[in-house]
Amino acid sequence: MNRLSDVEDLPPRCDLVIIGAGPAGLAAAIAASEHGLQVLILDENPEPGGQIYRGLVSSPPSRRRLLGQDYERGDVLLSGLEESTVSYLSGACVWMTSRDLEVGVSKDGASRIFSARHILIATGALERPFPIPGWTLPGVLTAGAAQGLLKSSGLVPDGRFVLAGTGPLLWLLAYQLIAAKTPPVAILDTTLPATRVGVLTALPSFLGSQYLLKGLQLKRKVRSQVPVISRVTELRAIGDTRLQSVAYRTKGGQSKTIDVEYLFLHQGVTPNINMANAAGCDMMWDNVQLCWKPATDAWGRSSVPGISIAGDGAGIIGAEAAACLGKLCGLDAATKFGLITEAERKRRAAPTRSTLSGYARGRRFLDTLFQPSANFRRVNDATIVCRCEEVTGQQITETVAELGEVGPNQLKSYLRCGMGPCQGRLCGLTVTEMISALRDIPPSEVGHYRLRFPIKPVTLAEIATLPHDEDDVRAVIRE
Amino acid sequence: MSTHFDFVVIGGGLVGAALARGIARENLRVCVLDEGDVAYRASRGNFALVWQQSKGINMPAYANWTRRSVELWPAYAEQLQNETNIDVALQQEGGFHLALSDAELERLVSIAERVNGQTGVNPYPYSVLNGDEIRRRLPGAGPDVVGGTYSPLDGHLNCLRLYRAMHRALIAAGVDYRPGNRVVRIDYTDSFSLSIEGGGQIKARHIALAAGLDNARLAPMVGLSAPVRPQRGNIIVTEKVAPFLKIPVQTVRQTDEGSVMIGDSQEESGLSEDINNGIMGVMARRAVRMFPAIADLNIVRMWACLRVLSPDGFPIYDHSVTHPGAFVATCHSGVTLAAVHAAVLAPHMAHGRLPPEAKSFSARRLHVSKTD
Amino acid sequence: MFRRLTEADGALVSLTINGVTCDGRAGDSVAALLLENGYAACRTSAVSGKPRGSYCMMGVCFECLVEIDGVANRQACMVQIAEGMDVKTGTGRRRVTP
């Protein structure tokens, strides 16, 4: 691996630029470089691994044991990167990947724009928004945040805290915190009843998958150590200048308030679509995972020629499946540049495709079982939907009623929701689903925010140093 | 749902919304037909300036029309507040053009002199300032600023709140607002028959084309001409900052919510709304030279919008001769002119005619060769 | 509060938060150190002035904005601690000093 130091080290042009050093990005880089491609990985974190293998590079043995086998599996990819010819720049924030395959990247206050012959967006997923009253109070974080702190720094919450929501990650975190001898006071489980139709029909494939045994063991251990409140239908974070307690109500009418210092929310992850969106890639609505994902073909190619997308960023599939998709993208890139034939690509992809379908088996069950409740996806009261601009569910509801046939972009113009620095990452899905419910049309018809570069903030000074020509100057200073 | 109206306004942006409310207030049944969520919407791209300086070179009528609007704005803002409870944060405490070179300053002065020297013009008050005077008046203006021009007539407002207020006002005035209703064809027998994309027909005795770029397509259907083209403008928006720039500069202003907006580039780019990094770089550089302290601000959004530009850059207002009852209205300063559109243009249109000032803005001028 | 699982883990790094010296471990983000030192809130909102603190710890929510070595509004979760770093909490609307 060729570790670069700053943006000055970047070549003016590169064969394959991969954004994101998580499982998909790493697997793609390794596969592509093995076939002789010149590959560059740009990642905004200090070390490779993405979210799932965060901190793995420098993790001490005791912490690895605590985090579990799945975490340690990342070693293979990390050493694969180490042994490859891939160039890698850490702490590098990519703020642009244009349709013309230009990449804009910023590190330590300096920006560069350079050309790629092919771009792979492997920026992964982020936590689904979890709008509840008080979710903007200091002391409310995501379960992913808690897990990241554990992985990167060996920090665990010490004191009273609860986990709330649904999804495998919540149970895994509970399991890990119990192992670390710092269990939550309670788990407030918002999972909808497993007797729902969709869940049962997906069950047979799950029974034949590897998720089953792992999941059952985990849940049993957790339930034996921590009170689990099931069928939670309402949640409220309460506090003045910071979180002080969490109130909940269950389907059965049970309600309680628990004094806590921290609340960790989680109701699944969704693809981080901002970069693909701004690049102009077509998006589609996944009605099971209830999220937008970029349209990709069997090799990860998006609707924009030269841009591929792999990993959870193309649709939630989990870390191991992400690595498989990454590998397919790497093979595809090698084919594009004439290093292997299409027949060869197909042959080499075959075992990976077979592994992939193994992971897909049972995925649907997980997706359906842990589908987040509508209560926590749409809000119409004083709950904040857009955290950056503090736009509430009530404001959105009233404005949709006022404007009638409005979409997310018009709504943005009226209410400023989506105009903050997070660029809709924490409100986009809520807004799409709210408009869908209020107007009684499917989310696919509602659409999503239209994004532009920069997809992460960059300073005026950095943009001011970008190269420009005389036409550019004339367009601004008109004589 | 009604299909017959006294007046249909095609386009619900700054021009259409002002006209629709004004016409409805003359007791006519009005419908606005607007496009869907993803449309070109030049109105979303405005820089929120209510601006007099530099307007009207080679067309004193435009300088005067602008002046009328600037003077009507306070009353219009108050009406909007009364009708909608929305304060558009109109601030008319003057505005600056800044020069970063002697040549630029000369140009600014020359423009002001040329505009104000035209026959029939109502000259606007302005002063020429050197760099030190600018730095005194605008704390934070950098050493590279060699001077500028200032007019007490200029100002700005909150553009998103204006958009909301104008929309809410037209609803309050009883206008039937229909988004997702793109007009594909206009036929005319004794009244206008508008065919909507996806099916449906709306009939009206009068129509006003306020459809921005789409006016070019629609106008010939009713014997009018609106040869407008898209011109891309890029805008940079920063994170929110504590107030430091109270008075707007034509290319850099601080909104009442705190973000700094940087704008005013012009490219003939066709219908592409892609941002141009080189241009953004030039804009950012100039803004930082004007106000060095903003260099470290984070850019939260950059975007490009398509201005609706006539061949000479001036508005087009026309009443069709072959299809009486059909009007067209287009301009690229939709914010500045909103007040005069609401107070003057709309009431006249409601009575089936254009105001006398509109004569200068007929598209006929574009077919006459100029000989000055 | 947050606590460390094992003490002897990575080199000690000394920095200041609001003028008070604290110790972290090499590899910690500034946000991690803020949480370890009891700072659930690290700023006030630029819109409402209400207190805000870390939420996602992965750079997408833009809540953990603090001033680091004189530069305001940096995402604390995306910056690794360094010896002698000067961290200040509490910027709502950033100041531009002319």
Short mmCIF file of C-alpha atoms in Angstrom, two decimals, chain A residues 295-476:
data_model
loop_
_atom_site.label_atom_id
_atom_site.label_comp_id
_atom_site.label_asym_id
_atom_site.label_seq_id
_atom_site.Cartn_x
_atom_site.Cartn_y
_atom_site.Cartn_z
CA ALA A 295 -29.92 2.30 -9.34
CA THR A 296 -27.06 -0.07 -10.13
CA ASP A 297 -26.59 -3.02 -12.45
CA ALA A 298 -25.13 -6.41 -11.63
CA TRP A 299 -21.61 -4.93 -11.64
CA GLY A 300 -22.42 -1.92 -9.53
CA ARG A 301 -22.51 0.53 -12.44
CA SER A 302 -24.80 3.49 -11.80
CA SER A 303 -26.79 5.42 -14.38
CA VAL A 304 -23.85 7.81 -14.82
CA PRO A 305 -21.17 6.35 -17.11
CA GLY A 306 -17.92 5.96 -15.23
CA ILE A 307 -19.44 5.97 -11.76
CA SER A 308 -20.05 2.73 -9.86
CA ILE A 309 -21.45 2.26 -6.41
CA ALA A 310 -20.76 -0.64 -4.07
CA GLY A 311 -21.47 -1.68 -0.52
CA ASP A 312 -24.17 -0.46 1.81
CA GLY A 313 -24.24 2.75 -0.21
CA ALA A 314 -25.90 0.85 -3.03
CA GLY A 315 -28.47 -0.80 -0.78
CA ILE A 316 -28.12 -2.28 2.71
CA ILE A 317 -26.57 -5.72 2.53
CA GLY A 318 -24.13 -5.89 5.43
CA ALA A 319 -20.35 -5.84 5.64
CA GLU A 320 -19.51 -9.22 4.18
CA ALA A 321 -21.85 -8.83 1.25
CA ALA A 322 -20.44 -5.32 0.76
CA ALA A 323 -16.99 -6.80 0.31
CA CYS A 324 -18.40 -9.16 -2.33
CA LEU A 325 -19.98 -6.29 -4.23
CA GLY A 326 -16.74 -4.36 -3.97
CA LYS A 327 -14.87 -7.25 -5.50
CA LEU A 328 -17.33 -7.39 -8.39
CA CYS A 329 -16.77 -3.68 -9.01
CA GLY A 330 -13.04 -4.26 -8.97
CA LEU A 331 -13.37 -7.01 -11.55
CA ASP A 332 -15.65 -4.81 -13.62
CA ALA A 333 -13.12 -1.99 -13.56
CA ALA A 334 -10.41 -4.38 -14.69
CA THR A 335 -12.64 -5.39 -17.61
CA LYS A 336 -13.40 -1.79 -18.50
CA PHE A 337 -9.70 -1.06 -18.83
CA GLY A 338 -9.10 -4.15 -20.95
CA LEU A 339 -7.06 -6.05 -18.38
CA ILE A 340 -9.41 -9.03 -18.42
CA THR A 341 -12.10 -10.13 -20.87
CA GLU A 342 -15.77 -10.21 -20.08
CA ALA A 343 -15.69 -13.98 -20.06
CA GLU A 344 -12.84 -13.91 -17.59
CA ARG A 345 -14.72 -11.38 -15.47
CA LYS A 346 -17.71 -13.69 -15.36
CA ARG A 347 -15.58 -16.67 -14.43
CA ARG A 348 -13.75 -14.88 -11.63
CA ALA A 349 -16.97 -13.39 -10.32
CA ALA A 350 -18.78 -16.70 -10.05
CA PRO A 351 -17.66 -17.73 -6.53
CA THR A 352 -18.31 -14.20 -5.27
CA ARG A 353 -21.82 -14.20 -6.74
CA SER A 354 -22.47 -17.52 -5.08
CA THR A 355 -21.33 -16.15 -1.72
CA LEU A 356 -23.47 -13.08 -2.27
CA SER A 357 -26.63 -15.06 -2.78
CA GLY A 358 -25.87 -16.85 0.47
CA TYR A 359 -25.93 -13.49 2.24
CA ALA A 360 -29.04 -12.39 0.37
CA ARG A 361 -30.87 -15.44 1.69
CA GLY A 362 -32.35 -14.32 4.90
CA ARG A 363 -31.63 -10.65 4.32
CA ARG A 364 -35.21 -10.07 3.33
CA PHE A 365 -36.38 -11.60 6.58
CA LEU A 366 -34.16 -9.28 8.60
CA ASP A 367 -35.28 -6.31 6.58
CA THR A 368 -38.93 -7.14 7.08
CA LEU A 369 -38.67 -8.13 10.73
CA PHE A 370 -36.80 -5.00 11.67
CA GLN A 371 -38.75 -2.64 9.48
CA PRO A 372 -39.07 0.51 11.55
CA SER A 373 -42.52 1.50 12.69
CA ALA A 374 -44.27 4.36 10.94
CA ASN A 375 -44.58 6.07 14.33
CA PHE A 376 -40.89 6.78 14.21
CA ARG A 377 -40.61 7.57 10.51
CA ARG A 378 -43.22 10.27 10.30
CA VAL A 379 -44.09 12.91 12.84
CA ASN A 380 -46.62 15.69 12.76
CA ASP A 381 -46.12 17.50 16.02
CA ALA A 382 -43.48 19.73 17.52
CA THR A 383 -40.83 17.04 17.04
CA ILE A 384 -37.93 18.37 15.06
CA VAL A 385 -37.54 16.77 11.63
CA CYS A 386 -34.74 18.93 10.19
CA ARG A 387 -32.23 19.24 13.02
CA CYS A 388 -30.01 21.76 11.25
CA GLU A 389 -32.73 24.32 10.57
CA GLU A 390 -35.05 23.18 13.41
CA VAL A 391 -38.07 22.55 11.21
CA THR A 392 -40.78 20.55 12.98
CA GLY A 393 -43.14 17.86 11.81
CA GLN A 394 -46.03 20.21 12.44
CA GLN A 395 -44.55 22.87 10.17
CA ILE A 396 -44.10 20.33 7.43
CA THR A 397 -47.61 18.98 7.84
CA GLU A 398 -49.12 22.46 7.72
CA THR A 399 -47.08 23.50 4.71
CA VAL A 400 -47.99 20.40 2.71
CA ALA A 401 -51.63 21.10 3.51
CA GLU A 402 -51.17 24.68 2.38
CA LEU A 403 -49.30 23.94 -0.83
CA GLY A 404 -50.99 20.72 -1.88
CA GLU A 405 -48.92 19.00 -4.53
CA VAL A 406 -45.54 19.83 -3.10
CA GLY A 407 -42.32 17.81 -3.24
CA PRO A 408 -39.21 17.81 -1.05
CA ASN A 409 -37.48 20.51 -3.08
CA GLN A 410 -40.37 22.94 -3.00
CA LEU A 411 -40.74 22.19 0.69
CA LYS A 412 -37.08 23.01 1.13
CA SER A 413 -37.66 26.40 -0.50
CA TYR A 414 -40.54 27.13 1.83
CA LEU A 415 -39.28 25.82 5.13
CA ARG A 416 -35.50 25.59 4.76
CA CYS A 417 -35.57 21.91 5.72
CA GLY A 418 -32.60 20.23 4.11
CA MET A 419 -30.64 23.48 3.78
CA GLY A 420 -28.28 22.92 6.67
CA PRO A 421 -24.77 21.47 6.69
CA CYS A 422 -25.99 17.85 6.90
CA GLN A 423 -27.66 18.38 3.51
CA GLY A 424 -30.66 16.24 4.31
CA ARG A 425 -28.80 13.23 5.65
CA LEU A 426 -30.85 13.35 8.83
CA CYS A 427 -34.16 14.60 7.50
CA GLY A 428 -34.45 13.53 3.87
CA LEU A 429 -36.13 10.19 4.46
CA THR A 430 -38.52 11.64 7.02
CA VAL A 431 -39.54 14.39 4.63
CA THR A 432 -40.09 12.02 1.72
CA GLU A 433 -42.19 9.67 3.85
CA MET A 434 -44.18 12.47 5.42
CA ILE A 435 -45.06 13.98 2.06
CA SER A 436 -45.94 10.50 0.83
CA ALA A 437 -48.35 9.93 3.71
CA LEU A 438 -49.85 13.41 3.61
CA ARG A 439 -50.42 13.39 -0.13
CA ASP A 440 -51.28 9.69 -0.27
CA ILE A 441 -48.81 8.93 -3.05
CA PRO A 442 -45.94 6.43 -2.93
CA PRO A 443 -42.50 7.67 -1.85
CA SER A 444 -41.13 6.77 -5.28
CA GLU A 445 -43.41 9.43 -6.73
CA VAL A 446 -42.56 12.00 -4.07
CA GLY A 447 -38.88 12.06 -4.84
CA HIS A 448 -36.02 13.37 -2.73
CA TYR A 449 -33.89 16.46 -2.23
CA ARG A 450 -31.77 17.35 -5.22
CA LEU A 451 -28.24 17.73 -4.02
CA ARG A 452 -25.27 19.61 -5.44
CA PHE A 453 -21.59 19.69 -4.65
CA PRO A 454 -19.95 20.22 -2.25
CA ILE A 455 -21.53 17.30 -0.42
CA LYS A 456 -19.41 18.08 2.59
CA PRO A 457 -18.53 21.61 3.64
CA VAL A 458 -15.38 23.09 2.22
CA THR A 459 -14.08 26.58 3.02
CA LEU A 460 -14.27 29.63 0.79
CA ALA A 461 -10.49 29.82 0.92
CA GLU A 462 -10.18 26.32 -0.49
CA ILE A 463 -12.62 26.97 -3.31
CA ALA A 464 -10.82 30.24 -3.97
CA THR A 465 -7.65 28.32 -4.78
CA LEU A 466 -9.26 26.08 -7.38
CA PRO A 467 -7.84 26.49 -10.87
CA HIS A 468 -9.83 28.66 -13.24
CA ASP A 469 -9.42 29.98 -16.77
CA GLU A 470 -10.18 33.22 -18.56
CA ASP A 471 -13.70 32.19 -19.46
CA ASP A 472 -14.39 31.68 -15.79
CA VAL A 473 -13.05 35.11 -14.97
CA ARG A 474 -15.07 36.72 -17.75
CA ALA A 475 -18.22 35.04 -16.49
CA VAL A 476 -17.80 36.84 -13.19
#
